[in-house]
Amino acid sequence: MDNGDIEGGPEDNFHAPIGRKYRPVVDNDSAVLEMSSMGPSGSSSSSSSALPVPQAPLKKVKVSSQENMDSSTVDVEANGPQRESKLELFGFDSLVNILGLKSMTEEPFAEPSSPRDGENIAITHGRPKSSDVKSGTMMGVFVPCLQNILGIIYYIRFSWIVGMAGIGESLLLVALCGLCTFLTGISLSAIATNGAMKGGGPYYLIGRALGPEVGVSIGLCFFLGNAVAGSLYVLGAVETFLKAVPSAGIFRETITRVNGTVVPEPIQSTSSHDLQIYGIVVTIILCFIVFGGVKMINRVAPAFLIPVLFSLVCIFIGIVVAGKDRPATGITGLSLASFKDNWSPEYQNTNNGGIPDPEGKVSWNFNAMVGLFFPAVTGIMAGSNRSASLKDTQRSIPIGTLAATLTTTAMYLVSVLLFGALATREKLLTDRLLTATVAWPFPAIVYIGIILSTLGAALQSLTGAPRLLAAIANDDILPVLNYFKVSEGNEPYIATLFTAFLCIGCVIIGNLDLITPTITMFFLLCYAGVNLSCFLLDLLDAPSWRPRWKFHHWSLSLLGASLCMVIMFLISWSFTVVSLALASLIYYYVSIKGKAGDWGDGFKSAYFQLALRSLRTLGANQVHPKNWYPIPLIFCRPWGKLPENVPCHPKLADFANCMKKKGRGMSIFVSILDGDYHDCAEDAKEACKQLATYIDYKRCEGVAEIVVAPNMSEGFRGIVQTMGLGNLKPNIVVMRYPEIWRRENLTEIPATFVGIINDCIVANKAVVIVKGLDEWPNEYQRQYGTIDLYWIVRDGGLMLLLSQLLLTKESFESCKIQVFCIAEEDVDAEALKADVKKFLYDLRMQAEVIVVNMKLWDAQAEGGSHQDESIEAFTSAQQRIANYLVNMKSVAKKEGTQLMADGKPVVVNEQQVEKFLYTTLKLNSTILRYSRMAAVVLVSLPPPPVNHPAYFYMEYMDLLVENVPRLLIVRGYRRDVVTLFT
């Protein structure tokens, strides 16, 4: 082989491994490396220019580059066929094309495209897809998180919280909330660094970790939290504006008394009607801005942070110089006396505006303070929401998020100390804009900072919430959300209108202190979901769990989730129950109506590990009869042909469901594909998919398996030996009776059928053969009459148990059970009947017992005098067996060998053959006499006689089932499946 032969061209036929699809390497592929080698002929095999090496003309070997390969030229010696044969041994798939990595960067199951997908990580023709300028840690994560965390609560509520809760409890409050968000940030960092992260924020993280149901339920709650947060920011901006410009208020409220005492100067309180009117107008304006597009918002968003930071500097400067340059009533400056006076809490009733009033309807305590303050520490998801625009997601999100959390928490702790030492408690409680009062050099800076920061945060909420809703809708999980779907690159206008409608509804409430606990619940629920996701993934520690962020542990995530739940119940146990009930309802709705796919979530890993542990616990020891479940192996391959694209007899799944109590249990549907495994592997996979689809369509709990084998006998022998694990191996083989074998002259069926039964006996598997499968009723066809059991041999109670399972199905629930005990003539019939009745009573089974005496073989007087419809079948069977025996003897005489059948020697005792025929004749006559109108008949399966030809056994069976429309032939195995004991 010449080196030039290795060069890939468009016409090359590459066979990629199953599940991956490689395209051939072409000349214009920029990902190709030229591997220089000396050709034996000294001439170039390609017209392309070779590398400038001062030697003989070179040949090219094009090799695909991997991500971790050095970009420099790779020199490979290919001076002889020995080197070439080594490459040929591995095949071209060993030279991995970089395009092969595309399947690893995408999710294994195709999902609808949505705006949350962000920039594709796909590699096109060896070049990364062109994208916009990426952001770093500072501007991509730290600044957005800081902007979302520092908001209206700090400016207009924080000093009031210090006055109400005191310095001591305020420090505890900040530490508690800060610890909660810090632990959540650690969990977020671990999940976000465990692979490529798409848009969608916490919905994407939680959904991929805990499954679609949990992801959608928490994602929708987080959407509601963001939508309500928009109203919080709008109300904060409007309240600040009305405080700064009191003359703009249409309605005014004046308070002259605080706690029953006349105040020196009347306190102007913002009217709720003003908040509603201005809030609705501002929300509508912001909605129009959002309709302008996200690009414009992203350009101006960083500008909103500058006034915020500048106003914070002015506030801290003002606190330092307060009481000196601009003395004011109630502001003492940084005073130790004020610090001591404000250390302890002083909770009291207030009006809706937060002004202390003994007749106020709003009461406050530490729990209420938590609900009011917690929105001031939210916003840690802002960086993860921008993952598509980050240069290095796995580095920027942990550092930026945790840095913003620590920075703001430290600032809040310092502010508690400063505000507590700055003013009297009365000033802290009555001046809602104390930050503006003390700001240096004038309050207008704080007013401008508050308004711009809150409007910017409101824009972010009205921009992010609709996209979150659109991302959930585009995953096509909830059909009811289809109205909010958007194609890639389009704006979610309908979702934006819906978000604005929710925001306006909350603005109409007009009370900031009532809205903030609502947001707190939804955010805490989301944070708990993130912590639980990390806890589950960390605890399971699947091979795919390899986050780059190493500073995490499942105990920290569990503590974070527990802290979130504790804070929720501290705020309001009733609203916590309501929020959890809402999430549970969404979860239930998604699980019932949703079309969720497999996202490789942590629960799947948990189920897998739980199954492994359960399997090890079960072991391989014999299961106690009380814990015995039927695990049927449904042999789908018919005796004959089915219509095209029908993988299994339509009634087999109906019968399999009849073997389960209330649908519990597992069935294994198996079919055999004749041929060579290497040639038929792809056909087997396609057939397995069709069979699995059929099982789902029939709503039968089970799995599908297709086995490729040279013939049916070898395939079944392999199945019966290897199928299943431990005590989860199938214990009953179910198949259709081959009624067509004589009609279609299928001479190979007897040997195969007998071989399968013998394999089941050797493997200690029970056998259930269904005769009349075409007439088996489905779940809507109600049957009447009796279920008749012809109990001949001890089978561990399997036949009795099957009859009880049939009664649990709607189609057979109106039937009654009759047990026919087939006995020899010398058996005491009454004693046997009493024993069987007692046995059935102890087994809690209701059935009528009938004892039928079968005459001994020696009493053949009636043999020739049978005058029923079975005689004709009996005579025909005798004649066919005699003809078959004559043919066997003639063949053996001609070849000079002993009698041979089915490729092995046989011994024919003609008297024994007659005996077996007569026995089946008597049994068939008895069944026709007593059970002609039965809904279904169960009879013991006789084992194939040793050294008898398979053809003879088929004649025995045909005579047994003659004229019986619906029959189950049952053989138990060496163990009990029912027990008398509790």
Coordinates of N, CA, C and O in Angstrom, one line a residue, residues 185 187 205 252 313 331-332 335 360 468 484 498 511 520 534 570 583 657 684 708 883 902:
G185 N -23.5 29.2 46.0 CA -22.5 29.5 45.0 C -21.5 28.4 44.8 O -21.0 28.2 43.7
S187 N -22.1 25.2 45.2 CA -22.8 24.1 44.5 C -22.9 24.5 43.0 O -22.7 23.7 42.1
L205 N -29.3 23.9 34.7 CA -28.5 23.1 35.7 C -29.4 22.1 36.5 O -29.0 20.9 36.6
R252 N -51.4 62.0 48.5 CA -50.4 62.2 49.6 C -51.0 61.7 50.9 O -52.1 61.8 51.2
V313 N -20.1 54.9 47.3 CA -18.9 55.6 47.9 C -19.4 56.9 48.6 O -19.0 57.2 49.7
I331 N -29.5 62.1 63.6 CA -28.2 61.6 63.1 C -27.2 62.0 64.1 O -26.9 63.2 64.2
T332 N -26.6 61.0 64.8 CA -25.6 61.3 65.8 C -24.2 61.2 65.3 O -23.2 61.4 66.0
S335 N -21.4 57.0 66.7 CA -21.4 57.2 68.1 C -21.5 55.8 68.8 O -22.3 55.0 68.4
G360 N -51.0 49.7 63.8 CA -50.7 49.2 62.5 C -51.1 47.7 62.4 O -51.0 46.9 63.4
L468 N -36.2 32.7 30.0 CA -36.3 31.5 30.7 C -37.6 30.7 30.4 O -37.5 29.5 30.2
F484 N -45.4 29.9 24.0 CA -44.2 30.7 24.3 C -43.0 30.2 23.5 O -41.9 30.8 23.8
F498 N -46.5 38.2 28.6 CA -47.0 37.5 29.7 C -46.2 37.9 31.0 O -46.8 38.1 32.1
N511 N -47.4 47.2 47.5 CA -46.7 47.1 48.8 C -45.4 46.3 48.6 O -45.4 45.1 48.4
T520 N -38.7 35.9 47.8 CA -37.8 35.1 48.6 C -38.1 33.6 48.5 O -37.2 32.8 48.4
C534 N -26.3 19.4 43.2 CA -24.9 19.1 43.5 C -24.8 18.0 44.6 O -23.9 17.2 44.4
L570 N -38.7 29.7 58.3 CA -38.6 30.9 59.2 C -39.4 32.0 58.7 O -40.1 32.7 59.5
A583 N -44.9 23.8 43.3 CA -43.8 23.0 42.6 C -44.2 21.6 42.4 O -43.9 21.0 41.4
N657 N -49.4 -9.1 30.3 CA -50.0 -8.2 31.3 C -50.8 -9.0 32.2 O -51.0 -8.7 33.4
A684 N -30.5 -6.1 13.9 CA -31.0 -6.4 15.2 C -31.3 -5.2 16.0 O -32.3 -5.2 16.8
V708 N -29.0 -12.4 17.7 CA -28.7 -12.9 16.4 C -28.0 -14.3 16.6 O -27.1 -14.4 17.4
N883 N -47.1 -44.2 9.8 CA -46.4 -43.9 8.5 C -45.0 -43.3 8.7 O -44.0 -43.7 8.0
D902 N -34.3 -36.5 13.9 CA -33.8 -35.1 14.4 C -32.3 -35.2 14.6 O -31.7 -34.5 15.5

